[in-house]
Amino acid sequence: MLSSRLPPDLAPNPIGRAIARLRSQGAELVDLTESNPTRVGIAAPEGLVRGTAAIEPRLYEPQPLGLPAARRAVAAHVSRAGRAVPPERVVLTTGTSEAYGHLFKLLCDPGDEVLTPRPSYPLFEHLTRLEGVRAVPYALECHARWELDLDSLRRGVGRRTRAVLLVSPNNPTGSYLTEAELDAVGALCAAHDLALIADEVFAPYPLAPGAAGPSVLDGDRDVLAFCLGGLSKAVGLPQLKLGWLVAAGPRPAVDRALAGLELICDTYLSVATPVQLAAGRLLADGAAVTARIAERVRGNHAALQRLVERHPAARLLPVEGGWYAVVQIPATRSEEEVVLDLLERERVLVHPGYFYDFSREAYLVVSLLPEPHLFGAGAARMLERAAVQEGLESGR
Ligand SMILES: Cc1ncc(COP(=O)(O)O)c(C=O)c1O
């Protein structure tokens, strides 16, 4: 009855079932997976969002790739010294998920493949399957930092491969791609005529101020590339549903891609007019929200680092940017058992590494956005409980 684009089993997993049961019993959970910036006590400047609804709400200006003023605003936002992005290369979407959908329609026939990082964003599985595309993983390996395993990327390239997906900084590993990694992936794409899709939604959040990694928009690569971003992460306004993709690469390939995207976008005309009219102001005034989120992430990361230091068998994996952190614990029990135990005993919710397809256990993934007092208390309970359960030395 239903298509094979959907998973055969639509029932919630055991962790989802436990959360629903505890909440129905009135339990208050400390949610260390909270990554909705509107729910963590970070206020947008007064009037920033309210002003959007007030902008000519009766105006409807259908333009497939987006209103020129909004495309100019995004182009200015992603431009840097030495990297002027032409507004004609900007395509507006309702978010990054829609941008992926458009790009898979543009680049892939049903059954074609795209290479996706592992561990990474769990939504890739659905975003690809819903477009009839197969995700083939390549590995990121954690040594002194998370590195792209170029051999596994090369091994993944096959007859039906159409694109390589990069996430920089990656969710949840927090790793930016280096210049050398980007160059190597670009060369591989050029050699096999693959497109490069770089999800840079978390790029404005380097852990060390000023230490953001390179963008796929930097430099001149002989490959059709797309850089993805959006208001939801750039200025912490997911409720406004505005994202973008920026095309880069050789002119003829970019022009053909934009013509294809124009047809795809025209079929949906999904981006609301008011948010496009407000885009310039939202991106300019939203910088205040970006700064507050960055400060929150740094504060919580430092707190987590201090807590982990008290638990010698736990290890905080290196973070370079983004909104997440990964704690490695000894794999004496399954991640699922650890997470369920934390929920039942401590009322603390964290994600198991397997949600993100880590190649081995045991990892716990936390968001660095929650309010500091909740984050500190929840993370302390997570580590204490994990220490008790895993027979770790608590160091106290
Ligand atoms: C890597 C990555 N890309 C994209 C998104 C979502 O972006 P959007 O809200 O624009 O669809 C997320 C959300 O967590 C993410 O982790």
Short mmCIF file of C-alpha atoms and ligand atoms in Angstrom, two decimals:
data_model
loop_
_atom_site.label_atom_id
_atom_site.label_comp_id
_atom_site.label_asym_id
_atom_site.label_seq_id
_atom_site.Cartn_x
_atom_site.Cartn_y
_atom_site.Cartn_z
CA MET A 1 0.00 0.00 0.00
CA LEU A 2 2.70 2.51 1.01
CA SER A 3 5.79 3.08 -1.12
CA SER A 4 9.21 1.63 -0.35
CA ARG A 5 10.48 5.20 0.04
CA LEU A 6 9.15 4.91 3.60
CA PRO A 7 10.79 2.68 6.21
CA PRO A 8 8.87 -0.59 6.55
CA ASP A 9 8.44 -0.03 10.29
CA LEU A 10 6.97 3.36 11.22
CA ALA A 11 6.59 2.58 14.94
CA PRO A 12 8.67 4.66 17.40
CA ASN A 13 11.92 3.10 18.59
CA PRO A 14 12.31 1.97 22.25
CA ILE A 15 13.78 5.35 23.26
CA GLY A 16 10.88 7.23 21.64
CA ARG A 17 8.43 4.90 23.39
CA ALA A 18 10.09 5.45 26.77
CA ILE A 19 10.01 9.26 26.31
CA ALA A 20 6.31 9.19 25.38
CA ARG A 21 5.45 6.98 28.38
CA LEU A 22 7.43 9.09 30.86
CA ARG A 23 5.92 12.33 29.54
CA SER A 24 2.40 10.88 29.67
CA GLN A 25 3.11 10.09 33.34
CA GLY A 26 4.01 13.74 33.90
CA ALA A 27 7.76 13.16 34.22
CA GLU A 28 9.94 16.24 33.70
CA LEU A 29 12.86 15.35 31.49
CA VAL A 30 16.12 17.23 31.27
CA ASP A 31 16.41 17.21 27.51
CA LEU A 32 20.06 17.29 26.51
CA THR A 33 19.05 16.73 22.90
CA GLU A 34 17.20 20.05 22.68
CA SER A 35 18.47 21.81 19.59
CA ASN A 36 15.53 24.06 18.87
CA PRO A 37 16.96 27.56 19.44
CA THR A 38 13.48 28.96 20.18
CA ARG A 39 13.19 26.72 23.26
CA VAL A 40 16.42 27.39 25.10
CA GLY A 41 15.90 30.87 26.48
CA ILE A 42 17.77 32.71 23.75
CA ALA A 43 15.58 35.65 22.89
CA ALA A 44 15.61 37.15 19.42
CA PRO A 45 15.76 40.98 19.47
CA GLU A 46 12.38 42.53 20.17
CA GLY A 47 10.35 42.91 16.98
CA LEU A 48 12.68 40.81 14.81
CA VAL A 49 10.15 38.05 14.21
CA ARG A 50 6.98 40.05 14.82
CA GLY A 51 8.05 42.54 12.15
CA THR A 52 8.16 39.76 9.56
CA ALA A 53 4.46 38.97 9.74
CA ALA A 54 3.68 42.66 9.44
CA ILE A 55 5.55 43.03 6.15
CA GLU A 56 2.98 43.32 3.37
CA PRO A 57 1.21 40.10 4.38
CA ARG A 58 -1.18 40.42 1.42
CA LEU A 59 1.58 40.56 -1.15
CA TYR A 60 2.25 37.37 -3.11
CA GLU A 61 5.12 37.53 -5.56
CA PRO A 62 5.78 34.09 -6.99
CA GLN A 63 9.34 33.92 -8.30
CA PRO A 64 10.71 30.37 -8.55
CA LEU A 65 14.28 31.02 -7.37
CA GLY A 66 13.24 33.72 -4.89
CA LEU A 67 12.69 37.47 -4.81
CA PRO A 68 15.74 39.37 -6.12
CA ALA A 69 16.10 41.45 -2.94
CA ALA A 70 16.12 38.32 -0.78
CA ARG A 71 18.65 36.60 -3.05
CA ARG A 72 20.83 39.71 -2.83
CA ALA A 73 20.57 39.63 0.97
CA VAL A 74 21.63 35.98 1.11
CA ALA A 75 24.44 36.60 -1.39
CA ALA A 76 25.73 39.44 0.80
CA HIS A 77 25.43 37.20 3.88
CA VAL A 78 27.54 34.39 2.38
CA SER A 79 30.05 36.69 0.67
CA ARG A 80 33.42 37.25 2.36
CA ALA A 81 36.48 39.27 1.56
CA GLY A 82 37.78 37.76 -1.67
CA ARG A 83 34.59 35.74 -2.20
CA ALA A 84 31.83 37.77 -3.81
CA VAL A 85 28.80 35.54 -4.37
CA PRO A 86 26.57 36.67 -7.26
CA PRO A 87 22.87 36.83 -6.21
CA GLU A 88 21.92 34.98 -9.44
CA ARG A 89 23.57 31.88 -7.98
CA VAL A 90 21.37 31.92 -4.87
CA VAL A 91 18.21 29.78 -4.77
CA LEU A 92 15.77 30.18 -1.90
CA THR A 93 14.07 27.20 -0.24
CA THR A 94 11.99 26.59 2.87
CA GLY A 95 14.99 25.04 4.56
CA THR A 96 17.92 22.76 4.06
CA SER A 97 15.73 19.66 3.82
CA GLU A 98 13.92 21.11 0.84
CA ALA A 99 17.26 22.15 -0.69
CA TYR A 100 18.41 18.51 -0.47
CA GLY A 101 15.14 17.37 -2.06
CA HIS A 102 15.54 19.84 -4.92
CA LEU A 103 19.16 18.82 -5.49
CA PHE A 104 18.40 15.10 -5.53
CA LYS A 105 15.63 15.75 -8.07
CA LEU A 106 18.07 17.83 -10.10
CA LEU A 107 20.98 15.40 -10.05
CA CYS A 108 19.63 11.89 -9.53
CA ASP A 109 17.39 9.38 -11.24
CA PRO A 110 15.58 6.87 -9.03
CA GLY A 111 18.12 4.31 -7.85
CA ASP A 112 21.09 6.65 -8.22
CA GLU A 113 23.49 7.05 -5.31
CA VAL A 114 24.96 9.87 -3.26
CA LEU A 115 27.88 9.49 -0.85
CA THR A 116 27.07 10.56 2.71
CA PRO A 117 29.39 10.97 5.71
CA ARG A 118 29.21 8.54 8.62
CA PRO A 119 28.64 9.41 11.42
CA SER A 120 26.38 12.29 10.46
CA TYR A 121 22.93 13.83 10.27
CA PRO A 122 20.30 11.07 10.74
CA LEU A 123 17.87 12.73 8.33
CA PHE A 124 20.03 11.77 5.32
CA GLU A 125 18.46 8.33 5.35
CA HIS A 126 14.96 9.77 4.86
CA LEU A 127 15.97 12.71 2.66
CA THR A 128 17.55 10.30 0.16
CA ARG A 129 14.96 7.51 0.35
CA LEU A 130 12.06 9.91 -0.07
CA GLU A 131 13.60 10.99 -3.39
CA GLY A 132 14.25 7.39 -4.50
CA VAL A 133 18.00 7.87 -4.01
CA ARG A 134 20.41 5.54 -2.19
CA ALA A 135 22.78 6.91 0.47
CA VAL A 136 26.17 5.18 0.37
CA PRO A 137 28.23 5.98 3.47
CA TYR A 138 31.86 7.03 3.62
CA ALA A 139 33.73 7.22 6.90
CA LEU A 140 34.85 10.01 9.17
CA GLU A 141 37.44 8.71 11.62
CA CYS A 142 38.29 10.27 14.97
CA HIS A 143 42.04 10.48 15.63
CA ALA A 144 43.43 13.69 17.16
CA ARG A 145 40.55 15.26 15.21
CA TRP A 146 37.80 13.90 13.00
CA GLU A 147 39.22 13.21 9.57
CA LEU A 148 37.60 12.29 6.30
CA ASP A 149 38.66 8.79 5.23
CA LEU A 150 39.40 9.48 1.59
CA ASP A 151 39.89 5.79 0.77
CA SER A 152 36.41 4.92 1.94
CA LEU A 153 35.06 7.84 -0.11
CA ARG A 154 36.89 6.55 -3.19
CA ARG A 155 35.61 3.01 -2.59
CA GLY A 156 32.04 4.33 -2.46
CA VAL A 157 32.12 5.79 -5.96
CA GLY A 158 30.24 3.58 -8.41
CA ARG A 159 28.46 3.66 -11.74
CA ARG A 160 25.38 5.28 -10.21
CA THR A 161 27.06 7.82 -7.93
CA ARG A 162 25.93 11.37 -8.67
CA ALA A 163 27.09 13.50 -5.75
CA VAL A 164 29.18 13.69 -2.60
CA LEU A 165 27.55 15.22 0.49
CA LEU A 166 29.70 17.04 3.02
CA VAL A 167 28.60 18.54 6.32
CA SER A 168 30.98 21.17 7.68
CA PRO A 169 30.97 21.44 10.59
CA ASN A 170 29.37 18.05 10.82
CA ASN A 171 26.48 17.05 13.06
CA PRO A 172 27.26 15.56 15.56
CA THR A 173 31.06 15.30 15.30
CA GLY A 174 31.55 19.07 15.14
CA SER A 175 34.33 18.70 12.57
CA TYR A 176 35.03 21.19 9.80
CA LEU A 177 36.60 19.90 6.61
CA THR A 178 40.10 21.18 6.10
CA GLU A 179 41.23 22.94 2.96
CA ALA A 180 43.20 19.82 1.97
CA GLU A 181 40.17 17.56 2.50
CA LEU A 182 37.95 19.87 0.44
CA ASP A 183 40.54 19.91 -2.35
CA ALA A 184 40.81 16.12 -2.32
CA VAL A 185 37.02 15.68 -2.45
CA GLY A 186 36.80 18.32 -5.19
CA ALA A 187 39.42 16.46 -7.26
CA LEU A 188 37.55 13.17 -6.81
CA CYS A 189 34.28 14.82 -7.89
CA ALA A 190 35.96 16.38 -10.93
CA ALA A 191 37.48 13.02 -11.92
CA HIS A 192 34.13 11.19 -11.71
CA ASP A 193 31.83 14.02 -12.83
CA LEU A 194 30.08 14.19 -9.47
CA ALA A 195 28.44 17.21 -7.88
CA LEU A 196 29.50 18.39 -4.45
CA ILE A 197 26.79 19.27 -1.90
CA ALA A 198 28.16 21.02 1.17
CA ASP A 199 25.85 21.53 4.15
CA GLU A 200 27.34 24.52 5.95
CA VAL A 201 24.37 25.33 8.20
CA PHE A 202 26.58 25.30 11.30
CA ALA A 203 29.49 27.20 9.72
CA PRO A 204 28.85 30.38 11.76
CA TYR A 205 29.54 28.47 15.00
CA PRO A 206 33.27 27.73 15.34
CA LEU A 207 34.05 26.74 18.92
CA ALA A 208 37.13 28.97 18.99
CA PRO A 209 36.17 32.46 17.81
CA GLY A 210 37.40 33.08 14.26
CA ALA A 211 38.40 29.44 13.71
CA ALA A 212 35.74 28.51 11.13
CA GLY A 213 36.87 26.07 8.46
CA PRO A 214 36.88 26.79 4.74
CA SER A 215 33.69 26.91 2.65
CA VAL A 216 33.02 25.06 -0.57
CA LEU A 217 32.46 28.56 -1.98
CA ASP A 218 36.13 29.43 -1.40
CA GLY A 219 38.58 28.87 -4.22
CA ASP A 220 38.03 27.84 -7.79
CA ARG A 221 37.17 24.19 -8.23
CA ASP A 222 36.36 22.54 -11.51
CA VAL A 223 33.26 20.93 -10.04
CA LEU A 224 29.57 21.80 -9.77
CA ALA A 225 29.06 22.57 -6.09
CA PHE A 226 26.19 23.66 -3.88
CA CYS A 227 26.50 25.31 -0.48
CA LEU A 228 23.49 24.94 1.84
CA GLY A 229 22.45 27.23 4.67
CA GLY A 230 19.41 28.76 6.28
CA LEU A 231 17.90 31.05 8.88
CA SER A 232 17.19 28.14 11.23
CA LYS A 233 20.84 27.82 12.19
CA ALA A 234 22.44 31.02 10.84
CA VAL A 235 20.30 33.29 13.03
CA GLY A 236 18.39 30.75 15.15
CA LEU A 237 15.02 31.35 13.49
CA PRO A 238 13.71 27.91 12.37
CA GLN A 239 10.09 29.04 12.59
CA LEU A 240 10.47 31.38 9.60
CA LYS A 241 11.30 28.56 7.18
CA LEU A 242 13.85 30.18 4.91
CA GLY A 243 16.89 28.36 3.63
CA TRP A 244 19.11 28.62 0.59
CA LEU A 245 21.48 26.89 -1.71
CA VAL A 246 24.27 28.68 -3.53
CA ALA A 247 25.60 27.19 -6.77
CA ALA A 248 29.30 27.37 -7.59
CA GLY A 249 31.66 25.97 -10.21
CA PRO A 250 32.14 26.20 -13.96
CA ARG A 251 29.72 28.65 -15.56
CA PRO A 252 27.99 26.30 -18.07
CA ALA A 253 27.32 23.64 -15.40
CA VAL A 254 26.02 26.26 -12.96
CA ASP A 255 23.73 27.78 -15.62
CA ARG A 256 22.27 24.39 -16.51
CA ALA A 257 21.76 23.55 -12.84
CA LEU A 258 20.02 26.88 -12.18
CA ALA A 259 17.70 26.35 -15.16
CA GLY A 260 16.79 22.91 -13.77
CA LEU A 261 16.30 24.30 -10.27
CA GLU A 262 14.07 27.03 -11.64
CA LEU A 263 11.71 24.40 -13.03
CA ILE A 264 11.78 22.39 -9.79
CA CYS A 265 11.17 25.46 -7.61
CA ASP A 266 8.43 26.70 -9.96
CA THR A 267 6.62 23.41 -9.46
CA TYR A 268 6.36 24.04 -5.69
CA LEU A 269 6.67 27.83 -5.16
CA SER A 270 7.06 26.98 -1.50
CA VAL A 271 8.87 29.94 0.07
CA ALA A 272 6.48 32.49 1.61
CA THR A 273 6.68 36.07 0.35
CA PRO A 274 6.77 37.87 3.76
CA VAL A 275 9.88 36.07 4.95
CA GLN A 276 11.64 36.86 1.68
CA LEU A 277 10.75 40.53 2.04
CA ALA A 278 12.17 40.44 5.56
CA ALA A 279 15.29 38.40 4.70
CA GLY A 280 17.72 41.34 4.57
CA ARG A 281 16.69 42.65 7.94
CA LEU A 282 16.53 39.19 9.53
CA LEU A 283 20.06 38.37 8.43
CA ALA A 284 21.42 41.73 9.57
CA ASP A 285 19.61 41.98 12.92
CA GLY A 286 19.80 38.22 13.52
CA ALA A 287 23.57 38.53 14.01
CA ALA A 288 22.75 39.28 17.64
CA VAL A 289 21.08 35.88 17.98
CA THR A 290 24.03 34.14 16.29
CA ALA A 291 26.34 35.72 18.85
CA ARG A 292 24.17 34.59 21.77
CA ILE A 293 23.95 31.03 20.46
CA ALA A 294 27.73 30.93 19.92
CA GLU A 295 28.26 32.12 23.49
CA ARG A 296 25.84 29.47 24.82
CA VAL A 297 27.56 26.69 22.88
CA ARG A 298 31.01 27.75 24.15
CA GLY A 299 29.83 28.01 27.74
CA ASN A 300 28.16 24.60 27.73
CA HIS A 301 31.12 23.00 25.99
CA ALA A 302 33.50 24.35 28.62
CA ALA A 303 31.18 23.09 31.38
CA LEU A 304 31.01 19.65 29.78
CA GLN A 305 34.77 19.55 29.46
CA ARG A 306 35.17 20.27 33.19
CA LEU A 307 32.62 17.58 34.09
CA VAL A 308 34.18 14.96 31.83
CA GLU A 309 37.60 15.61 33.38
CA ARG A 310 36.20 14.26 36.66
CA HIS A 311 35.33 10.93 34.98
CA PRO A 312 38.57 9.42 33.70
CA ALA A 313 36.92 6.67 31.66
CA ALA A 314 34.71 9.12 29.78
CA ARG A 315 36.15 11.12 26.90
CA LEU A 316 34.85 14.26 25.25
CA LEU A 317 35.60 13.93 21.55
CA PRO A 318 37.15 16.96 19.84
CA VAL A 319 34.67 19.66 18.75
CA GLU A 320 35.60 22.38 16.26
CA GLY A 321 32.17 23.87 15.64
CA GLY A 322 28.41 23.40 15.50
CA TRP A 323 25.89 22.75 18.27
CA TYR A 324 26.74 19.23 19.46
CA ALA A 325 29.21 17.27 21.53
CA VAL A 326 29.97 13.57 21.70
CA VAL A 327 31.02 11.78 24.87
CA GLN A 328 32.63 8.36 24.55
CA ILE A 329 32.03 5.88 27.36
CA PRO A 330 33.24 2.29 27.75
CA ALA A 331 31.13 -0.10 25.72
CA THR A 332 30.20 -2.41 28.56
CA ARG A 333 26.50 -2.14 27.72
CA SER A 334 24.66 -1.17 24.55
CA GLU A 335 24.11 2.54 23.95
CA GLU A 336 20.39 1.91 23.96
CA GLU A 337 20.55 0.37 27.43
CA VAL A 338 22.58 3.31 28.70
CA VAL A 339 20.18 5.86 27.21
CA LEU A 340 17.09 4.04 28.53
CA ASP A 341 18.68 3.75 31.95
CA LEU A 342 19.44 7.49 31.99
CA LEU A 343 15.85 8.21 31.07
CA GLU A 344 14.30 5.92 33.64
CA ARG A 345 16.66 6.65 36.55
CA GLU A 346 17.76 10.21 36.00
CA ARG A 347 15.08 11.62 33.69
CA VAL A 348 17.88 12.80 31.43
CA LEU A 349 17.53 12.46 27.67
CA VAL A 350 20.60 12.07 25.46
CA HIS A 351 21.00 10.50 22.04
CA PRO A 352 22.84 7.22 21.48
CA GLY A 353 25.64 7.35 18.91
CA TYR A 354 23.88 4.76 16.76
CA PHE A 355 21.22 7.35 15.82
CA TYR A 356 24.08 8.99 13.88
CA ASP A 357 25.55 5.75 12.60
CA PHE A 358 28.81 5.68 14.55
CA SER A 359 30.77 2.67 13.40
CA ARG A 360 31.11 1.32 16.95
CA GLU A 361 29.73 1.86 20.47
CA ALA A 362 29.51 3.54 22.96
CA TYR A 363 28.89 7.23 22.36
CA LEU A 364 26.40 9.67 23.86
CA VAL A 365 25.46 12.76 21.85
CA VAL A 366 24.29 15.97 23.49
CA SER A 367 23.18 19.34 22.19
CA LEU A 368 25.16 22.31 23.51
CA LEU A 369 22.12 24.62 23.33
CA PRO A 370 20.14 23.90 26.55
CA GLU A 371 20.04 26.55 29.26
CA PRO A 372 23.30 26.36 31.23
CA HIS A 373 21.77 25.35 34.59
CA LEU A 374 19.81 22.50 32.94
CA PHE A 375 22.77 21.51 30.80
CA GLY A 376 25.17 21.42 33.76
CA ALA A 377 22.78 19.44 35.96
CA GLY A 378 21.79 17.03 33.17
CA ALA A 379 25.37 16.43 32.01
CA ALA A 380 26.53 15.82 35.59
CA ARG A 381 23.76 13.25 36.08
CA MET A 382 24.57 11.64 32.74
CA LEU A 383 28.22 11.19 33.69
CA GLU A 384 27.55 10.09 37.27
CA ARG A 385 25.06 7.48 36.16
CA ALA A 386 27.23 6.29 33.32
CA ALA A 387 30.11 6.05 35.82
CA VAL A 388 28.06 3.99 38.25
CA GLN A 389 26.73 1.78 35.51
CA GLU A 390 29.97 1.28 33.70
CA GLY A 391 31.97 0.82 36.88
CA LEU A 392 33.99 3.92 36.09
CA GLU A 393 35.95 5.80 38.63
CA SER A 394 33.98 8.93 39.33
CA GLY A 395 37.15 10.78 40.35
CA ARG A 396 35.51 12.27 43.42
C1 LIG B 1 23.50 19.01 9.30
C2 LIG B 1 22.15 19.64 9.30
N1 LIG B 1 21.67 20.19 8.18
C3 LIG B 1 20.46 20.78 8.15
C4 LIG B 1 19.67 20.86 9.27
C5 LIG B 1 18.29 21.47 9.23
O1 LIG B 1 18.25 22.65 8.59
P1 LIG B 1 16.85 23.29 8.14
O2 LIG B 1 16.16 23.70 9.38
O3 LIG B 1 17.29 24.43 7.31
O4 LIG B 1 16.09 22.27 7.33
C6 LIG B 1 20.12 20.30 10.46
C7 LIG B 1 19.27 20.34 11.67
O5 LIG B 1 19.62 19.91 12.72
C8 LIG B 1 21.38 19.68 10.47
O6 LIG B 1 21.84 19.10 11.59
#
